[in-house]
Amino acid sequence: MTEKLGRDFFRRDAVTLARALLGKTLVKRTERGTVAAVVTETEAYTGVGDRASHAFGGRRTARTETMYLEGGYAYVYLIYGLYSCMNVTAAENGNPEAVLLRAAVPIGGFDTVWENLCRTSRKKSAPVRPPEDDLAAWAKLLDGPGRLSCALGITKADNASDLTGDMFFFRDDGYVPRRILSRPRIGIDYAGEAKDWPFRFTVASEGGVPLFDPPLL
DNA sequence: CTTCAGATGCTCT
DNA sequence: GAGCATCTGAAGA
């Protein structure tokens, strides 16, 4: 029932991978503790033909070099000088496709998640720690690529990490999204015709709780 | 409920 | 020097 995802899972095009990652559990082990969270929102960046992608037109720089790795590596970069964005590389070696992780729900390592989040100010949105069965509250705390990365302790130091290793990997715990919504991607108004492509995928939710079969928790 | 400015640093021109 | 695959708290409607 619960198995680690291997290389072949990631060596597919970004759109396919973005949908397939919904419901998978991202696990990160550090000396501060182990955290686990089920992915609920992704965005596909389809590479050289995608104006929204850092690798549009085959652009190759020190930063984008990671995107050219084969599927199953972490592409992490800093945005707006403050927040880390966590991506998963897709496709074959030399094909710079990637999937941005935009939201997740923690299912393990709540202490570490809370500790990681508390290093930001965040006084109003969640001044006190929610109970562990309040999925909607925890989902909100990991809603957004910056918050997700912060909560799971993902930083630029994780860039180019192999996601098929033992410290940082995805697991299939058998959570199947009841329904997947697709919409245009966020924050890419500059991307011309690509800004309307429906490459943002979300697990349908009710009352702030993403719906899976079987349900989370 | 909604807009709005500010924080902050790295990458690329 | 400009512009970001963002988030927060404060202020206004």
PDB file of N, CA and C in Angstrom, chain A residues 61-149:
ATOM      1  N   THR A  61      21.344  28.512 -17.568  1.00  0.00           N
ATOM      2  CA  THR A  61      22.173  29.346 -16.695  1.00  0.00           C
ATOM      3  C   THR A  61      22.491  28.540 -15.444  1.00  0.00           C
ATOM      4  N   ALA A  62      23.262  29.147 -14.545  1.00  0.00           N
ATOM      5  CA  ALA A  62      23.616  28.442 -13.313  1.00  0.00           C
ATOM      6  C   ALA A  62      22.355  28.018 -12.576  1.00  0.00           C
ATOM      7  N   ARG A  63      21.351  28.902 -12.553  1.00  0.00           N
ATOM      8  CA  ARG A  63      20.127  28.563 -11.825  1.00  0.00           C
ATOM      9  C   ARG A  63      19.347  27.460 -12.511  1.00  0.00           C
ATOM     10  N   THR A  64      19.122  27.583 -13.818  1.00  0.00           N
ATOM     11  CA  THR A  64      18.229  26.649 -14.509  1.00  0.00           C
ATOM     12  C   THR A  64      18.876  25.300 -14.791  1.00  0.00           C
ATOM     13  N   GLU A  65      20.153  25.189 -14.550  1.00  0.00           N
ATOM     14  CA  GLU A  65      20.853  23.934 -14.856  1.00  0.00           C
ATOM     15  C   GLU A  65      20.143  22.727 -14.235  1.00  0.00           C
ATOM     16  N   THR A  66      19.636  22.889 -13.024  1.00  0.00           N
ATOM     17  CA  THR A  66      18.953  21.780 -12.341  1.00  0.00           C
ATOM     18  C   THR A  66      17.760  21.264 -13.130  1.00  0.00           C
ATOM     19  N   MET A  67      17.079  22.172 -13.827  1.00  0.00           N
ATOM     20  CA  MET A  67      15.876  21.754 -14.552  1.00  0.00           C
ATOM     21  C   MET A  67      16.185  20.745 -15.648  1.00  0.00           C
ATOM     22  N   TYR A  68      17.434  20.735 -16.113  1.00  0.00           N
ATOM     23  CA  TYR A  68      17.798  19.848 -17.218  1.00  0.00           C
ATOM     24  C   TYR A  68      18.108  18.430 -16.755  1.00  0.00           C
ATOM     25  N   LEU A  69      18.129  18.214 -15.434  1.00  0.00           N
ATOM     26  CA  LEU A  69      18.325  16.853 -14.924  1.00  0.00           C
ATOM     27  C   LEU A  69      17.123  15.998 -15.303  1.00  0.00           C
ATOM     28  N   GLU A  70      17.327  14.699 -15.277  1.00  0.00           N
ATOM     29  CA  GLU A  70      16.197  13.809 -15.537  1.00  0.00           C
ATOM     30  C   GLU A  70      15.178  13.941 -14.406  1.00  0.00           C
ATOM     31  N   GLY A  71      14.007  13.311 -14.583  1.00  0.00           N
ATOM     32  CA  GLY A  71      12.951  13.404 -13.591  1.00  0.00           C
ATOM     33  C   GLY A  71      13.378  12.931 -12.211  1.00  0.00           C
ATOM     34  N   GLY A  72      12.802  13.559 -11.148  1.00  0.00           N
ATOM     35  CA  GLY A  72      13.033  13.075  -9.796  1.00  0.00           C
ATOM     36  C   GLY A  72      14.104  13.788  -9.013  1.00  0.00           C
ATOM     37  N   TYR A  73      14.417  15.040  -9.382  1.00  0.00           N
ATOM     38  CA  TYR A  73      15.325  15.864  -8.590  1.00  0.00           C
ATOM     39  C   TYR A  73      14.586  17.125  -8.125  1.00  0.00           C
ATOM     40  N   ALA A  74      15.065  17.707  -7.009  1.00  0.00           N
ATOM     41  CA  ALA A  74      14.453  18.931  -6.504  1.00  0.00           C
ATOM     42  C   ALA A  74      15.060  20.143  -7.204  1.00  0.00           C
ATOM     43  N   TYR A  75      14.203  21.002  -7.751  1.00  0.00           N
ATOM     44  CA  TYR A  75      14.655  22.288  -8.279  1.00  0.00           C
ATOM     45  C   TYR A  75      14.106  23.354  -7.342  1.00  0.00           C
ATOM     46  N   VAL A  76      14.973  23.934  -6.507  1.00  0.00           N
ATOM     47  CA  VAL A  76      14.541  24.905  -5.503  1.00  0.00           C
ATOM     48  C   VAL A  76      15.209  26.246  -5.783  1.00  0.00           C
ATOM     49  N   TYR A  77      14.424  27.299  -5.821  1.00  0.00           N
ATOM     50  CA  TYR A  77      15.000  28.630  -6.035  1.00  0.00           C
ATOM     51  C   TYR A  77      14.303  29.635  -5.124  1.00  0.00           C
ATOM     52  N   LEU A  78      14.942  30.787  -4.952  1.00  0.00           N
ATOM     53  CA  LEU A  78      14.427  31.822  -4.070  1.00  0.00           C
ATOM     54  C   LEU A  78      13.634  32.841  -4.880  1.00  0.00           C
ATOM     55  N   ILE A  79      12.456  33.214  -4.360  1.00  0.00           N
ATOM     56  CA  ILE A  79      11.629  34.176  -5.087  1.00  0.00           C
ATOM     57  C   ILE A  79      11.345  35.387  -4.210  1.00  0.00           C
ATOM     58  N   TYR A  80      11.364  36.552  -4.792  1.00  0.00           N
ATOM     59  CA  TYR A  80      11.119  37.810  -4.090  1.00  0.00           C
ATOM     60  C   TYR A  80      12.055  37.986  -2.892  1.00  0.00           C
ATOM     61  N   GLY A  81      13.212  37.375  -2.977  1.00  0.00           N
ATOM     62  CA  GLY A  81      14.206  37.559  -1.937  1.00  0.00           C
ATOM     63  C   GLY A  81      13.895  36.916  -0.611  1.00  0.00           C
ATOM     64  N   LEU A  82      12.750  36.210  -0.520  1.00  0.00           N
ATOM     65  CA  LEU A  82      12.289  35.715   0.776  1.00  0.00           C
ATOM     66  C   LEU A  82      11.894  34.254   0.788  1.00  0.00           C
ATOM     67  N   TYR A  83      11.264  33.787  -0.252  1.00  0.00           N
ATOM     68  CA  TYR A  83      10.603  32.488  -0.202  1.00  0.00           C
ATOM     69  C   TYR A  83      11.216  31.481  -1.157  1.00  0.00           C
ATOM     70  N   SER A  84      11.286  30.241  -0.699  1.00  0.00           N
ATOM     71  CA  SER A  84      11.764  29.163  -1.549  1.00  0.00           C
ATOM     72  C   SER A  84      10.600  28.526  -2.287  1.00  0.00           C
ATOM     73  N   CYS A  85      10.814  28.184  -3.548  1.00  0.00           N
ATOM     74  CA  CYS A  85       9.824  27.453  -4.331  1.00  0.00           C
ATOM     75  C   CYS A  85      10.398  26.076  -4.653  1.00  0.00           C
ATOM     76  N   MET A  86       9.614  25.044  -4.318  1.00  0.00           N
ATOM     77  CA  MET A  86      10.048  23.658  -4.504  1.00  0.00           C
ATOM     78  C   MET A  86       9.421  23.068  -5.758  1.00  0.00           C
ATOM     79  N   ASN A  87      10.288  22.628  -6.664  1.00  0.00           N
ATOM     80  CA  ASN A  87       9.836  21.974  -7.885  1.00  0.00           C
ATOM     81  C   ASN A  87      10.394  20.566  -7.958  1.00  0.00           C
ATOM     82  N   VAL A  88       9.717  19.720  -8.742  1.00  0.00           N
ATOM     83  CA  VAL A  88      10.207  18.374  -9.021  1.00  0.00           C
ATOM     84  C   VAL A  88      10.522  18.309 -10.505  1.00  0.00           C
ATOM     85  N   THR A  89      11.736  17.915 -10.847  1.00  0.00           N
ATOM     86  CA  THR A  89      12.052  17.813 -12.272  1.00  0.00           C
ATOM     87  C   THR A  89      11.284  16.653 -12.885  1.00  0.00           C
ATOM     88  N   ALA A  90      10.964  16.825 -14.185  1.00  0.00           N
ATOM     89  CA  ALA A  90      10.210  15.806 -14.907  1.00  0.00           C
ATOM     90  C   ALA A  90      10.977  15.411 -16.165  1.00  0.00           C
ATOM     91  N   ALA A  91      10.459  14.432 -16.861  1.00  0.00           N
ATOM     92  CA  ALA A  91      10.960  14.043 -18.178  1.00  0.00           C
ATOM     93  C   ALA A  91      12.388  13.480 -18.143  1.00  0.00           C
ATOM     94  N   GLU A  92      12.998  13.426 -19.326  1.00  0.00           N
ATOM     95  CA  GLU A  92      14.317  12.795 -19.469  1.00  0.00           C
ATOM     96  C   GLU A  92      15.428  13.811 -19.267  1.00  0.00           C
ATOM     97  N   ASN A  93      16.623  13.301 -19.067  1.00  0.00           N
ATOM     98  CA  ASN A  93      17.807  14.125 -18.972  1.00  0.00           C
ATOM     99  C   ASN A  93      17.895  15.044 -20.196  1.00  0.00           C
ATOM    100  N   GLY A  94      18.122  16.365 -19.971  1.00  0.00           N
ATOM    101  CA  GLY A  94      18.241  17.301 -21.068  1.00  0.00           C
ATOM    102  C   GLY A  94      16.950  17.973 -21.460  1.00  0.00           C
ATOM    103  N   ASN A  95      15.834  17.526 -20.904  1.00  0.00           N
ATOM    104  CA  ASN A  95      14.524  18.119 -21.184  1.00  0.00           C
ATOM    105  C   ASN A  95      14.039  18.858 -19.931  1.00  0.00           C
ATOM    106  N   PRO A  96      14.075  20.210 -19.932  1.00  0.00           N
ATOM    107  CA  PRO A  96      13.894  20.980 -18.699  1.00  0.00           C
ATOM    108  C   PRO A  96      12.436  21.174 -18.286  1.00  0.00           C
ATOM    109  N   GLU A  97      11.717  20.114 -18.043  1.00  0.00           N
ATOM    110  CA  GLU A  97      10.353  20.234 -17.535  1.00  0.00           C
ATOM    111  C   GLU A  97      10.374  20.092 -16.025  1.00  0.00           C
ATOM    112  N   ALA A  98       9.395  20.731 -15.359  1.00  0.00           N
ATOM    113  CA  ALA A  98       9.357  20.658 -13.905  1.00  0.00           C
ATOM    114  C   ALA A  98       7.943  20.896 -13.393  1.00  0.00           C
ATOM    115  N   VAL A  99       7.716  20.489 -12.140  1.00  0.00           N
ATOM    116  CA  VAL A  99       6.415  20.652 -11.491  1.00  0.00           C
ATOM    117  C   VAL A  99       6.604  21.424 -10.189  1.00  0.00           C
ATOM    118  N   LEU A 100       5.910  22.548 -10.070  1.00  0.00           N
ATOM    119  CA  LEU A 100       5.962  23.353  -8.851  1.00  0.00           C
ATOM    120  C   LEU A 100       4.961  22.813  -7.837  1.00  0.00           C
ATOM    121  N   LEU A 101       5.400  22.622  -6.593  1.00  0.00           N
ATOM    122  CA  LEU A 101       4.496  22.202  -5.529  1.00  0.00           C
ATOM    123  C   LEU A 101       3.915  23.445  -4.871  1.00  0.00           C
ATOM    124  N   ARG A 102       2.601  23.596  -4.930  1.00  0.00           N
ATOM    125  CA  ARG A 102       1.957  24.823  -4.432  1.00  0.00           C
ATOM    126  C   ARG A 102       1.245  24.654  -3.097  1.00  0.00           C
ATOM    127  N   ALA A 103       0.834  23.430  -2.758  1.00  0.00           N
ATOM    128  CA  ALA A 103       0.118  23.240  -1.496  1.00  0.00           C
ATOM    129  C   ALA A 103       0.160  21.777  -1.081  1.00  0.00           C
ATOM    130  N   ALA A 104       0.037  21.542   0.250  1.00  0.00           N
ATOM    131  CA  ALA A 104       0.051  20.183   0.790  1.00  0.00           C
ATOM    132  C   ALA A 104      -0.614  20.192   2.155  1.00  0.00           C
ATOM    133  N   VAL A 105      -0.948  18.995   2.637  1.00  0.00           N
ATOM    134  CA  VAL A 105      -1.521  18.844   3.974  1.00  0.00           C
ATOM    135  C   VAL A 105      -0.601  17.941   4.794  1.00  0.00           C
ATOM    136  N   PRO A 106      -0.115  18.425   5.943  1.00  0.00           N
ATOM    137  CA  PRO A 106       0.792  17.598   6.745  1.00  0.00           C
ATOM    138  C   PRO A 106       0.051  16.406   7.360  1.00  0.00           C
ATOM    139  N   ILE A 107       0.693  15.238   7.364  1.00  0.00           N
ATOM    140  CA  ILE A 107       0.104  14.057   8.003  1.00  0.00           C
ATOM    141  C   ILE A 107       1.074  13.445   9.017  1.00  0.00           C
ATOM    142  N   GLY A 108       2.248  14.042   9.155  1.00  0.00           N
ATOM    143  CA  GLY A 108       3.218  13.540  10.132  1.00  0.00           C
ATOM    144  C   GLY A 108       4.268  14.585  10.435  1.00  0.00           C
ATOM    145  N   GLY A 109       4.872  14.496  11.600  1.00  0.00           N
ATOM    146  CA  GLY A 109       5.902  15.453  11.985  1.00  0.00           C
ATOM    147  C   GLY A 109       5.339  16.823  12.301  1.00  0.00           C
ATOM    148  N   PHE A 110       4.181  16.852  12.958  1.00  0.00           N
ATOM    149  CA  PHE A 110       3.511  18.123  13.235  1.00  0.00           C
ATOM    150  C   PHE A 110       4.378  19.061  14.082  1.00  0.00           C
ATOM    151  N   ASP A 111       5.113  18.489  15.030  1.00  0.00           N
ATOM    152  CA  ASP A 111       5.974  19.322  15.876  1.00  0.00           C
ATOM    153  C   ASP A 111       6.982  20.090  15.024  1.00  0.00           C
ATOM    154  N   THR A 112       7.632  19.363  14.125  1.00  0.00           N
ATOM    155  CA  THR A 112       8.653  19.991  13.292  1.00  0.00           C
ATOM    156  C   THR A 112       8.032  21.006  12.338  1.00  0.00           C
ATOM    157  N   VAL A 113       6.882  20.655  11.756  1.00  0.00           N
ATOM    158  CA  VAL A 113       6.191  21.583  10.854  1.00  0.00           C
ATOM    159  C   VAL A 113       5.866  22.885  11.582  1.00  0.00           C
ATOM    160  N   TRP A 114       5.318  22.754  12.773  1.00  0.00           N
ATOM    161  CA  TRP A 114       4.945  23.948  13.539  1.00  0.00           C
ATOM    162  C   TRP A 114       6.165  24.789  13.897  1.00  0.00           C
ATOM    163  N   GLU A 115       7.221  24.089  14.287  1.00  0.00           N
ATOM    164  CA  GLU A 115       8.475  24.769  14.619  1.00  0.00           C
ATOM    165  C   GLU A 115       9.014  25.528  13.400  1.00  0.00           C
ATOM    166  N   ASN A 116       9.007  24.875  12.250  1.00  0.00           N
ATOM    167  CA  ASN A 116       9.472  25.528  11.033  1.00  0.00           C
ATOM    168  C   ASN A 116       8.645  26.772  10.721  1.00  0.00           C
ATOM    169  N   LEU A 117       7.328  26.646  10.859  1.00  0.00           N
ATOM    170  CA  LEU A 117       6.444  27.771  10.563  1.00  0.00           C
ATOM    171  C   LEU A 117       6.624  28.904  11.551  1.00  0.00           C
ATOM    172  N   CYS A 118       6.942  28.576  12.798  1.00  0.00           N
ATOM    173  CA  CYS A 118       7.026  29.600  13.830  1.00  0.00           C
ATOM    174  C   CYS A 118       8.220  30.514  13.643  1.00  0.00           C
ATOM    175  N   ARG A 119       9.131  30.131  12.745  1.00  0.00           N
ATOM    176  CA  ARG A 119      10.262  31.005  12.494  1.00  0.00           C
ATOM    177  C   ARG A 119       9.836  32.195  11.637  1.00  0.00           C
ATOM    178  N   THR A 120       8.653  32.163  11.050  1.00  0.00           N
ATOM    179  CA  THR A 120       8.091  33.348  10.411  1.00  0.00           C
ATOM    180  C   THR A 120       7.209  34.048  11.436  1.00  0.00           C
ATOM    181  N   SER A 121       6.818  35.262  11.172  1.00  0.00           N
ATOM    182  CA  SER A 121       6.006  35.978  12.169  1.00  0.00           C
ATOM    183  C   SER A 121       4.588  35.388  12.273  1.00  0.00           C
ATOM    184  N   ARG A 122       3.786  35.519  11.250  1.00  0.00           N
ATOM    185  CA  ARG A 122       2.489  34.840  11.146  1.00  0.00           C
ATOM    186  C   ARG A 122       1.644  34.936  12.430  1.00  0.00           C
ATOM    187  N   LYS A 123       1.462  36.116  12.950  1.00  0.00           N
ATOM    188  CA  LYS A 123       0.763  36.256  14.222  1.00  0.00           C
ATOM    189  C   LYS A 123      -0.742  36.141  14.092  1.00  0.00           C
ATOM    190  N   LYS A 124      -1.266  36.740  12.993  1.00  0.00           N
ATOM    191  CA  LYS A 124      -2.725  36.809  12.886  1.00  0.00           C
ATOM    192  C   LYS A 124      -3.350  35.531  12.344  1.00  0.00           C
ATOM    193  N   SER A 125      -2.753  34.974  11.271  1.00  0.00           N
ATOM    194  CA  SER A 125      -3.410  33.858  10.584  1.00  0.00           C
ATOM    195  C   SER A 125      -3.510  32.621  11.464  1.00  0.00           C
ATOM    196  N   ALA A 126      -2.516  32.367  12.310  1.00  0.00           N
ATOM    197  CA  ALA A 126      -2.568  31.181  13.176  1.00  0.00           C
ATOM    198  C   ALA A 126      -1.737  31.403  14.424  1.00  0.00           C
ATOM    199  N   PRO A 127      -2.241  32.187  15.363  1.00  0.00           N
ATOM    200  CA  PRO A 127      -1.472  32.492  16.565  1.00  0.00           C
ATOM    201  C   PRO A 127      -1.235  31.281  17.461  1.00  0.00           C
ATOM    202  N   VAL A 128      -2.160  30.292  17.420  1.00  0.00           N
ATOM    203  CA  VAL A 128      -1.982  29.102  18.245  1.00  0.00           C
ATOM    204  C   VAL A 128      -1.988  27.863  17.376  1.00  0.00           C
ATOM    205  N   ARG A 129      -1.318  26.838  17.844  1.00  0.00           N
ATOM    206  CA  ARG A 129      -1.201  25.598  17.074  1.00  0.00           C
ATOM    207  C   ARG A 129      -2.551  24.867  17.008  1.00  0.00           C
ATOM    208  N   PRO A 130      -2.995  24.537  15.782  1.00  0.00           N
ATOM    209  CA  PRO A 130      -4.277  23.827  15.644  1.00  0.00           C
ATOM    210  C   PRO A 130      -4.154  22.387  16.144  1.00  0.00           C
ATOM    211  N   PRO A 131      -5.269  21.778  16.573  1.00  0.00           N
ATOM    212  CA  PRO A 131      -5.238  20.354  16.905  1.00  0.00           C
ATOM    213  C   PRO A 131      -4.927  19.530  15.657  1.00  0.00           C
ATOM    214  N   GLU A 132      -4.353  18.332  15.868  1.00  0.00           N
ATOM    215  CA  GLU A 132      -3.860  17.574  14.721  1.00  0.00           C
ATOM    216  C   GLU A 132      -4.969  16.996  13.856  1.00  0.00           C
ATOM    217  N   ASP A 133      -6.203  17.000  14.333  1.00  0.00           N
ATOM    218  CA  ASP A 133      -7.292  16.501  13.482  1.00  0.00           C
ATOM    219  C   ASP A 133      -7.991  17.634  12.726  1.00  0.00           C
ATOM    220  N   ASP A 134      -7.505  18.857  12.886  1.00  0.00           N
ATOM    221  CA  ASP A 134      -8.088  19.988  12.154  1.00  0.00           C
ATOM    222  C   ASP A 134      -7.361  20.153  10.817  1.00  0.00           C
ATOM    223  N   LEU A 135      -7.752  19.304   9.860  1.00  0.00           N
ATOM    224  CA  LEU A 135      -7.057  19.282   8.569  1.00  0.00           C
ATOM    225  C   LEU A 135      -7.129  20.612   7.853  1.00  0.00           C
ATOM    226  N   ALA A 136      -8.273  21.271   7.924  1.00  0.00           N
ATOM    227  CA  ALA A 136      -8.445  22.537   7.202  1.00  0.00           C
ATOM    228  C   ALA A 136      -7.450  23.577   7.694  1.00  0.00           C
ATOM    229  N   ALA A 137      -7.242  23.625   8.993  1.00  0.00           N
ATOM    230  CA  ALA A 137      -6.318  24.605   9.565  1.00  0.00           C
ATOM    231  C   ALA A 137      -4.883  24.325   9.118  1.00  0.00           C
ATOM    232  N   TRP A 138      -4.488  23.053   9.169  1.00  0.00           N
ATOM    233  CA  TRP A 138      -3.126  22.708   8.744  1.00  0.00           C
ATOM    234  C   TRP A 138      -2.955  22.887   7.245  1.00  0.00           C
ATOM    235  N   ALA A 139      -4.000  22.598   6.470  1.00  0.00           N
ATOM    236  CA  ALA A 139      -3.927  22.777   5.019  1.00  0.00           C
ATOM    237  C   ALA A 139      -3.645  24.238   4.687  1.00  0.00           C
ATOM    238  N   LYS A 140      -4.285  25.124   5.428  1.00  0.00           N
ATOM    239  CA  LYS A 140      -4.111  26.563   5.197  1.00  0.00           C
ATOM    240  C   LYS A 140      -2.664  26.995   5.458  1.00  0.00           C
ATOM    241  N   LEU A 141      -2.042  26.372   6.438  1.00  0.00           N
ATOM    242  CA  LEU A 141      -0.674  26.740   6.791  1.00  0.00           C
ATOM    243  C   LEU A 141       0.330  26.336   5.711  1.00  0.00           C
ATOM    244  N   LEU A 142      -0.028  25.340   4.889  1.00  0.00           N
ATOM    245  CA  LEU A 142       0.862  24.880   3.822  1.00  0.00           C
ATOM    246  C   LEU A 142       0.297  25.227   2.452  1.00  0.00           C
ATOM    247  N   ASP A 143      -0.564  26.248   2.395  1.00  0.00           N
ATOM    248  CA  ASP A 143      -1.196  26.663   1.151  1.00  0.00           C
ATOM    249  C   ASP A 143      -0.380  27.790   0.525  1.00  0.00           C
ATOM    250  N   GLY A 144       0.314  27.470  -0.554  1.00  0.00           N
ATOM    251  CA  GLY A 144       1.205  28.433  -1.204  1.00  0.00           C
ATOM    252  C   GLY A 144       2.617  27.890  -1.218  1.00  0.00           C
ATOM    253  N   PRO A 145       3.337  28.074  -2.320  1.00  0.00           N
ATOM    254  CA  PRO A 145       4.667  27.483  -2.462  1.00  0.00           C
ATOM    255  C   PRO A 145       5.661  27.946  -1.400  1.00  0.00           C
ATOM    256  N   GLY A 146       5.572  29.217  -1.001  1.00  0.00           N
ATOM    257  CA  GLY A 146       6.482  29.728   0.021  1.00  0.00           C
ATOM    258  C   GLY A 146       6.206  29.110   1.375  1.00  0.00           C
ATOM    259  N   ARG A 147       4.923  29.051   1.737  1.00  0.00           N
ATOM    260  CA  ARG A 147       4.549  28.467   3.027  1.00  0.00           C
ATOM    261  C   ARG A 147       4.866  26.986   3.075  1.00  0.00           C
ATOM    262  N   LEU A 148       4.571  26.267   1.969  1.00  0.00           N
ATOM    263  CA  LEU A 148       4.860  24.839   1.905  1.00  0.00           C
ATOM    264  C   LEU A 148       6.342  24.578   2.148  1.00  0.00           C
ATOM    265  N   SER A 149       7.189  25.306   1.450  1.00  0.00           N
ATOM    266  CA  SER A 149       8.625  25.101   1.596  1.00  0.00           C
ATOM    267  C   SER A 149       9.093  25.417   3.007  1.00  0.00           C
TER     268      SER A 149
END
